[in-house]
PDB file of N, CA and C in Angstrom:
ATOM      1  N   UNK V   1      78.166  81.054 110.881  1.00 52.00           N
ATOM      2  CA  UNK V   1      77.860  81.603 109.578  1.00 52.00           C
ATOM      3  C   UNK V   1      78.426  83.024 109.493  1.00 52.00           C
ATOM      4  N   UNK V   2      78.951  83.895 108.158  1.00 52.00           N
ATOM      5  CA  UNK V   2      79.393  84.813 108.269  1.00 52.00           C
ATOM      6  C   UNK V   2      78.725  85.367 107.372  1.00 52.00           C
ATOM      7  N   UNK V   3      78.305  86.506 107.596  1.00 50.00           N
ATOM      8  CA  UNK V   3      77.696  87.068 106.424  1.00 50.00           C
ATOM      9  C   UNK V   3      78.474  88.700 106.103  1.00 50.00           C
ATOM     10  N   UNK V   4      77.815  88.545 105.101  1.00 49.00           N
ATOM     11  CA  UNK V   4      78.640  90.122 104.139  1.00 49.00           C
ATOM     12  C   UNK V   4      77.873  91.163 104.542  1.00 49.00           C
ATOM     13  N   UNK V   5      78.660  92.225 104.726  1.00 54.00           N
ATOM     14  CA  UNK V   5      78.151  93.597 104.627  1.00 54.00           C
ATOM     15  C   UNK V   5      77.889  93.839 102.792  1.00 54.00           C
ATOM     16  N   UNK V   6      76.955  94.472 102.668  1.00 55.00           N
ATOM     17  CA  UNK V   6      76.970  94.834 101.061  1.00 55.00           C
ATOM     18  C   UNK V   6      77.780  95.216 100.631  1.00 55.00           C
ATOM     19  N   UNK V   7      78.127  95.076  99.355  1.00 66.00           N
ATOM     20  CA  UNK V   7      79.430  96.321  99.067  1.00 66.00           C
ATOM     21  C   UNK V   7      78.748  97.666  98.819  1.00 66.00           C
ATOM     22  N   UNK V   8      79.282  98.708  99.604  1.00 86.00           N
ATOM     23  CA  UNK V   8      78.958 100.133  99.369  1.00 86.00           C
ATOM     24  C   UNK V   8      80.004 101.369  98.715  1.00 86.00           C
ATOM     25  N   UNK V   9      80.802 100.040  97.595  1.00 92.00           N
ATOM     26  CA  UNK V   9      81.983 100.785  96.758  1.00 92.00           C
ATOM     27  C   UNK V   9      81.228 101.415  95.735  1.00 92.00           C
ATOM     28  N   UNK V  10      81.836 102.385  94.991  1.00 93.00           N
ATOM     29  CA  UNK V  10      81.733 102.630  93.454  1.00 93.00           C
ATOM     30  C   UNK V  10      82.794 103.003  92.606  1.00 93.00           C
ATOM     31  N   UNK V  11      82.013 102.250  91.126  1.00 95.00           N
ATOM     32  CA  UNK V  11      83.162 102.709  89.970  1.00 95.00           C
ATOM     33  C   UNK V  11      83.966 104.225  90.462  1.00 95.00           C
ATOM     34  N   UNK V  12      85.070 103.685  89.831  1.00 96.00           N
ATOM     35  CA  UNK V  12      86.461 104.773  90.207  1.00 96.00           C
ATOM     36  C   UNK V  12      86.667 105.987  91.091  1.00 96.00           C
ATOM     37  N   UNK V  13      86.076 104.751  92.424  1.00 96.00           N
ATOM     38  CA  UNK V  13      86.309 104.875  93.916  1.00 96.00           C
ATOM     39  C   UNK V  13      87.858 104.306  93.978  1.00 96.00           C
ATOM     40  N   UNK V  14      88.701 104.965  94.716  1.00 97.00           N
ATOM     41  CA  UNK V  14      89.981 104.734  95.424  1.00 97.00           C
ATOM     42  C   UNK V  14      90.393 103.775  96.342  1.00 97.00           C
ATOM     43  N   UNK V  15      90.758 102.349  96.258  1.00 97.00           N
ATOM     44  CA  UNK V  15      91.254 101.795  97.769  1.00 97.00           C
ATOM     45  C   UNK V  15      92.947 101.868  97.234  1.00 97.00           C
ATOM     46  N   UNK V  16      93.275 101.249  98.840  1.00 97.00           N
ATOM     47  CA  UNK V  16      94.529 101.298  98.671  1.00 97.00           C
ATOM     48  C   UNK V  16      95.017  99.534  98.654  1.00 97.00           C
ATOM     49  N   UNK V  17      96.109  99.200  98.117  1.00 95.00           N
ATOM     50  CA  UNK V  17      97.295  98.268  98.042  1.00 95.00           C
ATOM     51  C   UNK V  17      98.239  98.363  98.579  1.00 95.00           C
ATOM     52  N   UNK V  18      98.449  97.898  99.890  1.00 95.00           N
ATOM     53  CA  UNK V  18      99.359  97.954 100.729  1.00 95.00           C
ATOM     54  C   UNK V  18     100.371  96.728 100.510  1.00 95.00           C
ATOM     55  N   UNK V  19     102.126  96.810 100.249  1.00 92.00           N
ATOM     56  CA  UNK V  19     102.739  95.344 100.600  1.00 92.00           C
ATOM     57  C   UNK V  19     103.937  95.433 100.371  1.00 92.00           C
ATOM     58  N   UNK V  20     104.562  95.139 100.246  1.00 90.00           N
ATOM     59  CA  UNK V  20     106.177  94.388 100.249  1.00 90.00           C
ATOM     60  C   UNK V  20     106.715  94.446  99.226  1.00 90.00           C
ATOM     61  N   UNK V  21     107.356  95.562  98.870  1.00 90.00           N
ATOM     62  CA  UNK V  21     107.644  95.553  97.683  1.00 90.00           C
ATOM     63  C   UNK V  21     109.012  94.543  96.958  1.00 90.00           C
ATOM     64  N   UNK V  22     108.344  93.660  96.183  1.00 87.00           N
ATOM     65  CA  UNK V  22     109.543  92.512  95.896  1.00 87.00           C
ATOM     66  C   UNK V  22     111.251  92.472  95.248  1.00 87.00           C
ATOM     67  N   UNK V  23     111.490  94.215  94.914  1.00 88.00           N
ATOM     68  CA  UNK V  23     112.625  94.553  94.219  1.00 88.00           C
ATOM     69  C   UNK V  23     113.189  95.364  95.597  1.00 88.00           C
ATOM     70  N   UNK V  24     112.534  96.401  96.228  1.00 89.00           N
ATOM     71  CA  UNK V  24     113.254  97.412  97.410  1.00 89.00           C
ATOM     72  C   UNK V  24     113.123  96.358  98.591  1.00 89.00           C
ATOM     73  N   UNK V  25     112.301  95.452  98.781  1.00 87.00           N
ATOM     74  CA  UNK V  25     112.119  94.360 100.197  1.00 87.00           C
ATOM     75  C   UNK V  25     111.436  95.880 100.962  1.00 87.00           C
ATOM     76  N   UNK V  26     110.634  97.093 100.741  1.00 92.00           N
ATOM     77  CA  UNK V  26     110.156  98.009 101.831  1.00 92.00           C
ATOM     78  C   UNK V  26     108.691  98.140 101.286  1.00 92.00           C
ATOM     79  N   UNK V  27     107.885  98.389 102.294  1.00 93.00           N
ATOM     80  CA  UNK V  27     106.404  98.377 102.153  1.00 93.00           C
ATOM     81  C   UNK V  27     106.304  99.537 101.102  1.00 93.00           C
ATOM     82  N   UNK V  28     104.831  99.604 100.513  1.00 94.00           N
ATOM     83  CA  UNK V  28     104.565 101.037 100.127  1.00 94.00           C
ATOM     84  C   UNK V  28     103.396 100.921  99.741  1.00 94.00           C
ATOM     85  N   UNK V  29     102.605 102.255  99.479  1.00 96.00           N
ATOM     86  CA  UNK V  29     101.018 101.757  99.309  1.00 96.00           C
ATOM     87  C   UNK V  29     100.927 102.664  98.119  1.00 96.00           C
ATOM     88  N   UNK V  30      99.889 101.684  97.190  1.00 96.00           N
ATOM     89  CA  UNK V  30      99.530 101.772  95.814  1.00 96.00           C
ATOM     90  C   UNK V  30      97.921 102.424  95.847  1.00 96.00           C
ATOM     91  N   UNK V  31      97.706 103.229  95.206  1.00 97.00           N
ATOM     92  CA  UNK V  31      96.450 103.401  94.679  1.00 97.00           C
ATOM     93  C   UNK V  31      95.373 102.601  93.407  1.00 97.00           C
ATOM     94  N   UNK V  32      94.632 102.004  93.953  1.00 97.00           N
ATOM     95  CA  UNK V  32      94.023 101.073  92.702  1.00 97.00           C
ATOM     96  C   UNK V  32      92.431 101.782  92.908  1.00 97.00           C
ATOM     97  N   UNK V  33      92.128 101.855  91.186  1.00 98.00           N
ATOM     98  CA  UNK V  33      90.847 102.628  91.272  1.00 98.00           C
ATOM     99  C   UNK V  33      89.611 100.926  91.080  1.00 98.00           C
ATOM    100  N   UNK V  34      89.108 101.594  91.172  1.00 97.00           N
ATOM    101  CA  UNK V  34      87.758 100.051  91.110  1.00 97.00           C
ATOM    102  C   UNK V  34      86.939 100.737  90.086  1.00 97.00           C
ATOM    103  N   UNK V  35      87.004  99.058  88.940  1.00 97.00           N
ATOM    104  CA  UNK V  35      86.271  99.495  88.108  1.00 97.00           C
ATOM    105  C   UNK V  35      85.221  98.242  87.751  1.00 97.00           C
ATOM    106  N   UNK V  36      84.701  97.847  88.569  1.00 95.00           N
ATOM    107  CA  UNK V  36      83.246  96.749  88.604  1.00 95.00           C
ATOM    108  C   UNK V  36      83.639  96.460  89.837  1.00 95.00           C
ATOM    109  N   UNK V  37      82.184  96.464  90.711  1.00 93.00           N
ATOM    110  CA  UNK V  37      81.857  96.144  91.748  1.00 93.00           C
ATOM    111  C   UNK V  37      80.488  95.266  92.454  1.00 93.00           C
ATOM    112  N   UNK V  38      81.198  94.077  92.481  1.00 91.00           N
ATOM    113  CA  UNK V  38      80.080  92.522  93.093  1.00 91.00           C
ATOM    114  C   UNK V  38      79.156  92.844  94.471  1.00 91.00           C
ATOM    115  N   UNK V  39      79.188  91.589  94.538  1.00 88.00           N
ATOM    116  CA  UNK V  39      78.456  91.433  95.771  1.00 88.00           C
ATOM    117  C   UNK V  39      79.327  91.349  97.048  1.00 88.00           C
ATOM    118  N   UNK V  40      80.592  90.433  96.472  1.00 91.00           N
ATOM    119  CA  UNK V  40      81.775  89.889  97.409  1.00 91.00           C
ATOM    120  C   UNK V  40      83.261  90.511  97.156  1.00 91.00           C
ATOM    121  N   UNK V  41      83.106  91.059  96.040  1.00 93.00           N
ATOM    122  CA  UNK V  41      84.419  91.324  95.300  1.00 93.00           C
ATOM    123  C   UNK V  41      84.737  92.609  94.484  1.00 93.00           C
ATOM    124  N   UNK V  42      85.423  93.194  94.744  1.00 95.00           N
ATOM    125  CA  UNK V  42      85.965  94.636  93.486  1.00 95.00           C
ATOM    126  C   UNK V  42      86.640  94.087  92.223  1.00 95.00           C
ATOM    127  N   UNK V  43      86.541  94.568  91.133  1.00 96.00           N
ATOM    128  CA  UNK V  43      87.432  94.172  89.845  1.00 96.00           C
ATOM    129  C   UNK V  43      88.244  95.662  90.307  1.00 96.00           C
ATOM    130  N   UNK V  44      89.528  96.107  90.000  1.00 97.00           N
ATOM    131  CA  UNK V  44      89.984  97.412  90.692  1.00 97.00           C
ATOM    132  C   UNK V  44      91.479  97.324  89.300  1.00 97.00           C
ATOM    133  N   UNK V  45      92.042  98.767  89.330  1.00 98.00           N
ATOM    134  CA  UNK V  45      93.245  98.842  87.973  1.00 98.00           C
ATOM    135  C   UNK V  45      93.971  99.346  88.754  1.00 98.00           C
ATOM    136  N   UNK V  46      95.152  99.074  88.501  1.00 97.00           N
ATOM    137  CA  UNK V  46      96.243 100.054  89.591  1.00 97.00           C
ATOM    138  C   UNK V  46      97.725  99.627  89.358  1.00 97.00           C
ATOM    139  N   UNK V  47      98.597 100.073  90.473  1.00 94.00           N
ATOM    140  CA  UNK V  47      99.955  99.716  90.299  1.00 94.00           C
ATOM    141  C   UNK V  47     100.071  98.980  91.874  1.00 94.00           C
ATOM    142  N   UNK V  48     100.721  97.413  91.343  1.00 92.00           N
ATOM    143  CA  UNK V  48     100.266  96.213  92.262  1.00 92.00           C
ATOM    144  C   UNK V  48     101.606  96.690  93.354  1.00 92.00           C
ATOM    145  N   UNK V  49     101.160  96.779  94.648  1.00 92.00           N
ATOM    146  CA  UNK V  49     102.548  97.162  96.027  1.00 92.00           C
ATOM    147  C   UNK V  49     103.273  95.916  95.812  1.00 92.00           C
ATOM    148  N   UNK V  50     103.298  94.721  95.790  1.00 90.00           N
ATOM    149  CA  UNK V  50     104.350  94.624  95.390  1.00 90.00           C
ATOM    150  C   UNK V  50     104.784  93.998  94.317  1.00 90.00           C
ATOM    151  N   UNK V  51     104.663  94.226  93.322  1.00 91.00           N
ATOM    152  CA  UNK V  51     105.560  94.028  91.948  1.00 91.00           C
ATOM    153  C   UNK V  51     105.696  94.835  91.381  1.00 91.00           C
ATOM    154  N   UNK V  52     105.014  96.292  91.857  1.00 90.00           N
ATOM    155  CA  UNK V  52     105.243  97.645  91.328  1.00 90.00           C
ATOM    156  C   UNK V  52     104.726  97.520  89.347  1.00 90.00           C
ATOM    157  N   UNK V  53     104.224  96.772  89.125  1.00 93.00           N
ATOM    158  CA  UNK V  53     103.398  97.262  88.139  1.00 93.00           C
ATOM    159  C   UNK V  53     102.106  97.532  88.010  1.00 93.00           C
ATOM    160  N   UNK V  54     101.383  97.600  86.512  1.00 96.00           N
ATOM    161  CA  UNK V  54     100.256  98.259  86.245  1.00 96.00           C
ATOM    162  C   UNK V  54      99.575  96.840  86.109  1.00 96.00           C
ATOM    163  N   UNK V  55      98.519  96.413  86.996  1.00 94.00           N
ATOM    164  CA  UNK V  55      97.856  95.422  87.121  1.00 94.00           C
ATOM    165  C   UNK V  55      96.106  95.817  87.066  1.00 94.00           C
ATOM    166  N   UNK V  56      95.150  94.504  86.731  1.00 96.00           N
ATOM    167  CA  UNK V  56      93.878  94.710  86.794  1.00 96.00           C
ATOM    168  C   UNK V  56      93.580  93.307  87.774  1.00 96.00           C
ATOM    169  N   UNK V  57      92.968  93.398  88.967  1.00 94.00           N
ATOM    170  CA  UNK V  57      92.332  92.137  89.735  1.00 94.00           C
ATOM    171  C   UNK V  57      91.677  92.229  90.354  1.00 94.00           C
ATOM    172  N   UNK V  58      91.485  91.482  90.955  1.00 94.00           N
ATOM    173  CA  UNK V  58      90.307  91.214  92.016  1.00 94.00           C
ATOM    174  C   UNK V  58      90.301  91.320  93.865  1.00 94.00           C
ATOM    175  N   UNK V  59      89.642  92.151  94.084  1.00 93.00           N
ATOM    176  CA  UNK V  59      89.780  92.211  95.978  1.00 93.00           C
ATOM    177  C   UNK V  59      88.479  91.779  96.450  1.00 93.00           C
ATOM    178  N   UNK V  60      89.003  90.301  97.514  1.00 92.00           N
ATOM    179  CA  UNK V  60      87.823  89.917  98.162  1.00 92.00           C
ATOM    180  C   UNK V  60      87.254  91.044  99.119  1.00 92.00           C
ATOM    181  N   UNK V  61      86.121  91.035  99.724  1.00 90.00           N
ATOM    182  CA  UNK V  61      85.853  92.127 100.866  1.00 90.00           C
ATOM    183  C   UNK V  61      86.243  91.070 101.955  1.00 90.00           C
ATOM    184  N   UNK V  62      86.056  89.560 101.934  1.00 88.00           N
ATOM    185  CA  UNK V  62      86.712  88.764 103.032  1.00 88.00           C
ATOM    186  C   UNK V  62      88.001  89.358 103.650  1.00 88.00           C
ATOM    187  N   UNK V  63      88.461  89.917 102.477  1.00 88.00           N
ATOM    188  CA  UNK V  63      90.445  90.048 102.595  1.00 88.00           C
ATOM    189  C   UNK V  63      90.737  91.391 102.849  1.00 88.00           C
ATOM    190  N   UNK V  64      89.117  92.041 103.334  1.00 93.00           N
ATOM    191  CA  UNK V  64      89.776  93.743 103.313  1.00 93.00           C
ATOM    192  C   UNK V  64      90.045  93.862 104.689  1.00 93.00           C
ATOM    193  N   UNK V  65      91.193  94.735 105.065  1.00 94.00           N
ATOM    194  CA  UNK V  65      92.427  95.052 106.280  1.00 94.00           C
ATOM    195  C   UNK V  65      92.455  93.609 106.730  1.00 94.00           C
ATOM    196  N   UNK V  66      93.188  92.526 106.203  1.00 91.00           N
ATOM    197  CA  UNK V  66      93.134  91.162 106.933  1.00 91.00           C
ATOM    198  C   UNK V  66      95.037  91.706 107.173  1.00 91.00           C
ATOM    199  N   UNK V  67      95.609  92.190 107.308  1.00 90.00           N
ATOM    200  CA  UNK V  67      96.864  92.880 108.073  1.00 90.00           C
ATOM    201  C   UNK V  67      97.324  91.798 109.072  1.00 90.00           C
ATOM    202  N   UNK V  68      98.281  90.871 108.353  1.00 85.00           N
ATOM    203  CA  UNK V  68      98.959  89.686 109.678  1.00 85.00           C
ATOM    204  C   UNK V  68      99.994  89.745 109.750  1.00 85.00           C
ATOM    205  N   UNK V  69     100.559  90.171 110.335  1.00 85.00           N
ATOM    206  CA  UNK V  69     102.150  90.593 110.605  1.00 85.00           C
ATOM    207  C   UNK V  69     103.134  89.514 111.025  1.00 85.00           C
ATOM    208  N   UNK V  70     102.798  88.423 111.426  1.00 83.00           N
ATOM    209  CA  UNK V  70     103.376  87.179 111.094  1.00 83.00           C
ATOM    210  C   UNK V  70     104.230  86.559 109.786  1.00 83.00           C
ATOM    211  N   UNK V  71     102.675  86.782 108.487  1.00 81.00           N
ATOM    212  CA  UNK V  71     103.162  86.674 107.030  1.00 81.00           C
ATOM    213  C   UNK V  71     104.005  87.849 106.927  1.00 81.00           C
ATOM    214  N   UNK V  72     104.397  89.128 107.596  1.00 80.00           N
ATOM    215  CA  UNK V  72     105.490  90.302 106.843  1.00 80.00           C
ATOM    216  C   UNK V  72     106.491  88.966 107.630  1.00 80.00           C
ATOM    217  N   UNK V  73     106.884  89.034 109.092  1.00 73.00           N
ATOM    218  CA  UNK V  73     108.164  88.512 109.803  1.00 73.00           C
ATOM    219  C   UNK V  73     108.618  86.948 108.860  1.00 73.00           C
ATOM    220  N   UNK V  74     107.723  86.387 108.023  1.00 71.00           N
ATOM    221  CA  UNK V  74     108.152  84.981 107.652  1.00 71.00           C
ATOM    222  C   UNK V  74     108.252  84.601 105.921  1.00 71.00           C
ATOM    223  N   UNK V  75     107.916  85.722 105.571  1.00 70.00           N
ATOM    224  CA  UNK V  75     108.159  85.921 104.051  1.00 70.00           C
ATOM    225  C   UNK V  75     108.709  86.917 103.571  1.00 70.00           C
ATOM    226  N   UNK V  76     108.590  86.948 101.902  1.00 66.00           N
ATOM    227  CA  UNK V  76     109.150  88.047 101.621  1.00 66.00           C
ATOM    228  C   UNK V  76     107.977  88.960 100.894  1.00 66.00           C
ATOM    229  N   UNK V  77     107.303  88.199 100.879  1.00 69.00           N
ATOM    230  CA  UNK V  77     105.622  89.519 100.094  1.00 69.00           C
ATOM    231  C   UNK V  77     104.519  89.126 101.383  1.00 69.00           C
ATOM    232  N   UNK V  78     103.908  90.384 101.377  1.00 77.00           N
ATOM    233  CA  UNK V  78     102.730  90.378 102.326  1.00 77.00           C
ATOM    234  C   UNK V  78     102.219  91.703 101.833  1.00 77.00           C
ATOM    235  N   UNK V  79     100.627  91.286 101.401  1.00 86.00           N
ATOM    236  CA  UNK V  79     100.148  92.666 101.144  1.00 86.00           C
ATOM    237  C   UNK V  79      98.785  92.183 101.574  1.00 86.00           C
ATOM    238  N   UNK V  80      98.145  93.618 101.394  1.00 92.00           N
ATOM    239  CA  UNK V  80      96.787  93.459 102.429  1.00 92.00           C
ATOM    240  C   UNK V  80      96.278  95.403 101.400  1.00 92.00           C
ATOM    241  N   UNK V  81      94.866  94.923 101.236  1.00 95.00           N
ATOM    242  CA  UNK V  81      94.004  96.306 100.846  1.00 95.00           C
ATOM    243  C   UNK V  81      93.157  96.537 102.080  1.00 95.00           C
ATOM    244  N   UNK V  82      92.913  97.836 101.786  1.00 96.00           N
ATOM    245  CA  UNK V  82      91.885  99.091 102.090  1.00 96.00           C
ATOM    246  C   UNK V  82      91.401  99.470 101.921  1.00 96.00           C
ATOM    247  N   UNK V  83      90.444 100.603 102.189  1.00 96.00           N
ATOM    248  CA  UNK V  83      89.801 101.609 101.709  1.00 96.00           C
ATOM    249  C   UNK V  83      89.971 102.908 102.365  1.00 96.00           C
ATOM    250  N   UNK V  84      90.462 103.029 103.475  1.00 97.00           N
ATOM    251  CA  UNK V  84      91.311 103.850 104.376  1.00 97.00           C
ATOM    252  C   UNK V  84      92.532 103.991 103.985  1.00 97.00           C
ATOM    253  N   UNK V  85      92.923 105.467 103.606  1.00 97.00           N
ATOM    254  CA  UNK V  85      94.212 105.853 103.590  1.00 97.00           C
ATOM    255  C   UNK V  85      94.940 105.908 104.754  1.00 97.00           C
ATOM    256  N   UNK V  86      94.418 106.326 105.881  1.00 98.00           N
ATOM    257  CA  UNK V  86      95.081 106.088 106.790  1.00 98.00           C
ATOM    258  C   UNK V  86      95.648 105.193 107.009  1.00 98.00           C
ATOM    259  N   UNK V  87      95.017 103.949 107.297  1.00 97.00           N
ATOM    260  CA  UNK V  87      94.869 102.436 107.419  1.00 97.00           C
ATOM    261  C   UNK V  87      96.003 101.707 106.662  1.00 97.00           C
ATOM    262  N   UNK V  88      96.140 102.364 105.349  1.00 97.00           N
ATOM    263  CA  UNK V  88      97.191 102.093 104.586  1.00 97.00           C
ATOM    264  C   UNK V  88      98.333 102.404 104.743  1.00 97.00           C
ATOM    265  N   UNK V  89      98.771 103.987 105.363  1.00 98.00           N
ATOM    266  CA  UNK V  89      99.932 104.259 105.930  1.00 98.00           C
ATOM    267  C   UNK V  89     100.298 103.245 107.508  1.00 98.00           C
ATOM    268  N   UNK V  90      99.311 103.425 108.031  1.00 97.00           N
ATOM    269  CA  UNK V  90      99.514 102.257 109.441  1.00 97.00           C
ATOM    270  C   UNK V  90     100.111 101.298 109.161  1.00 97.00           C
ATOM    271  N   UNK V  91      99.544 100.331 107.750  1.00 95.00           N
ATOM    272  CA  UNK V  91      99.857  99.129 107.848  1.00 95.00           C
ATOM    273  C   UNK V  91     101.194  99.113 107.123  1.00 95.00           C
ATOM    274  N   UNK V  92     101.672  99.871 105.904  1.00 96.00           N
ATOM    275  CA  UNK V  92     102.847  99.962 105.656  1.00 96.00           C
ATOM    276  C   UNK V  92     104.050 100.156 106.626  1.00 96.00           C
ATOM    277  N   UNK V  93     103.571 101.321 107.332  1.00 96.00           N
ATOM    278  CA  UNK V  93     104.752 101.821 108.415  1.00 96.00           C
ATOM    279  C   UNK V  93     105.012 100.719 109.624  1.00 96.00           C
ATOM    280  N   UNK V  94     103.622  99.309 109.604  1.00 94.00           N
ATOM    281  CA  UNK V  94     104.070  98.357 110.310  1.00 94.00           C
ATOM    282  C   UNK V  94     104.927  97.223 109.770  1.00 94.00           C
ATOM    283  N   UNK V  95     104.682  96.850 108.325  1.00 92.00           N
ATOM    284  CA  UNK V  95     105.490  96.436 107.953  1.00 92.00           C
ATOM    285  C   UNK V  95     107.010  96.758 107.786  1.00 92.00           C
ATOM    286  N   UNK V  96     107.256  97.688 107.763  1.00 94.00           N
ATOM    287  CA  UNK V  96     108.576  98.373 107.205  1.00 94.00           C
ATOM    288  C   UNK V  96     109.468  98.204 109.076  1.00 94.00           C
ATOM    289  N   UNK V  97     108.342  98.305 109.833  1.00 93.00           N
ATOM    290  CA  UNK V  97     109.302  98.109 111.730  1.00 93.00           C
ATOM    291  C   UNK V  97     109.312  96.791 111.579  1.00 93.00           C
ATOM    292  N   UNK V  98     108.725  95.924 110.838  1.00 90.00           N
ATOM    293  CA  UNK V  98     109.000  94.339 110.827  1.00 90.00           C
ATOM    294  C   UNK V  98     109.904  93.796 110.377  1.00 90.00           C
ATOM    295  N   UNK V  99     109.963  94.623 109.306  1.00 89.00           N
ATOM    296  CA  UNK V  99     111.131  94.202 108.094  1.00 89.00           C
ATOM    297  C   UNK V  99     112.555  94.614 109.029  1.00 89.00           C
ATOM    298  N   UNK V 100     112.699  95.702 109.409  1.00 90.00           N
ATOM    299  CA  UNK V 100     113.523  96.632 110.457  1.00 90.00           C
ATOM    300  C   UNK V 100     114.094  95.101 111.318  1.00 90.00           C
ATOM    301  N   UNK V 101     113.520  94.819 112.209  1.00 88.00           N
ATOM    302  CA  UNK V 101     113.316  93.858 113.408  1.00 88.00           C
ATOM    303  C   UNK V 101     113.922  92.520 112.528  1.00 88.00           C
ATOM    304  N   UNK V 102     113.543  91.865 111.687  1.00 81.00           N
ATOM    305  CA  UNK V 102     113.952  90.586 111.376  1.00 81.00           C
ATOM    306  C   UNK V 102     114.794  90.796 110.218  1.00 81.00           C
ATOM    307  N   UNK V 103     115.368  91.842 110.242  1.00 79.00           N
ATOM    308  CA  UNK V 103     116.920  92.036 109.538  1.00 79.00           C
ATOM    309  C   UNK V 103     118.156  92.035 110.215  1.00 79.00           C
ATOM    310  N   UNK V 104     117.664  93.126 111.694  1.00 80.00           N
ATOM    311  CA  UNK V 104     118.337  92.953 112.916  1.00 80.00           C
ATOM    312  C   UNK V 104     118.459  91.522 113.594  1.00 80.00           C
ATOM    313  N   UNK V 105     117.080  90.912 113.679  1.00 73.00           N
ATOM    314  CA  UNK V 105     117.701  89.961 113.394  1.00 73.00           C
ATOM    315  C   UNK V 105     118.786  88.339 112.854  1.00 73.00           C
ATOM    316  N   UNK V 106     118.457  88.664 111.699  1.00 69.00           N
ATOM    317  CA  UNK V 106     119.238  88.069 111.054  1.00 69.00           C
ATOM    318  C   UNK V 106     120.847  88.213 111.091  1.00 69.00           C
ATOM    319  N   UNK V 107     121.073  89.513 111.163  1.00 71.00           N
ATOM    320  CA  UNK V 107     122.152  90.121 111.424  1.00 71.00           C
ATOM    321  C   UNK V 107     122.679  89.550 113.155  1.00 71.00           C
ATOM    322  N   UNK V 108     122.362  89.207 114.017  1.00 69.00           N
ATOM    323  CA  UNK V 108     122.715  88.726 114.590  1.00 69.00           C
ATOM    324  C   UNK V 108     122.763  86.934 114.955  1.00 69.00           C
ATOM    325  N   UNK V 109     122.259  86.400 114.142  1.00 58.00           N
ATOM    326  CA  UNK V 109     122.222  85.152 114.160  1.00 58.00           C
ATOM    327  C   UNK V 109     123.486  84.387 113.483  1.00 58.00           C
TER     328      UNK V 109
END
């Protein structure tokens, strides 16, 4: 059984949008403010990492730092939220050595 931590967000509290940006192919992290907050879920407004627009949706707390670096090496979008800025630069700057790595690769195949 898994159970939830409560959510201990609030209205136009800051997480971040970390991902792949689908026009540059390079990570970058977005600021999305939260504006309704569930039991399981943020409603949040922001500019989406990767499609680089002005979006309104939804973040599971299931899905917060779920960071799989597998999905960066085997696709072309992979994004993952936060609430840590730090966390957000980490996970960008890991994507972007991934992207790095399986270009080099490609390039030699």
């Amino acid at each position: 059984m898994v159970e939830f931590k409560i959510m201990s967000y609030k209205v136009e509290q800051t997480v971040y949008d970390v991902g792949i940006n689908f026009s540059t192919q390079e990570a970058q992290v977005t600021e999305q403010k939260v504006l309704c907050v569930g039991e399981k879920a943020l409603f949040v407004s922001g500019i989406d990492a990767v499609w680089g627009t002005k979006t309104e949706g939804t973040l599971y707390l299931i899905n917060k730092d779920q960071f799989i670096p597998e999905k960066v090496f085997s696709s072309n979008t992979h994004s993952v939220w936060t609430d840590d800025k730090d966390k957000a630069k980490y996970y960008a700057k890991q994507m972007n050595d991934i992207l790095k790595l399986r270009s080099q690769f490609s390039k030699t195949a």
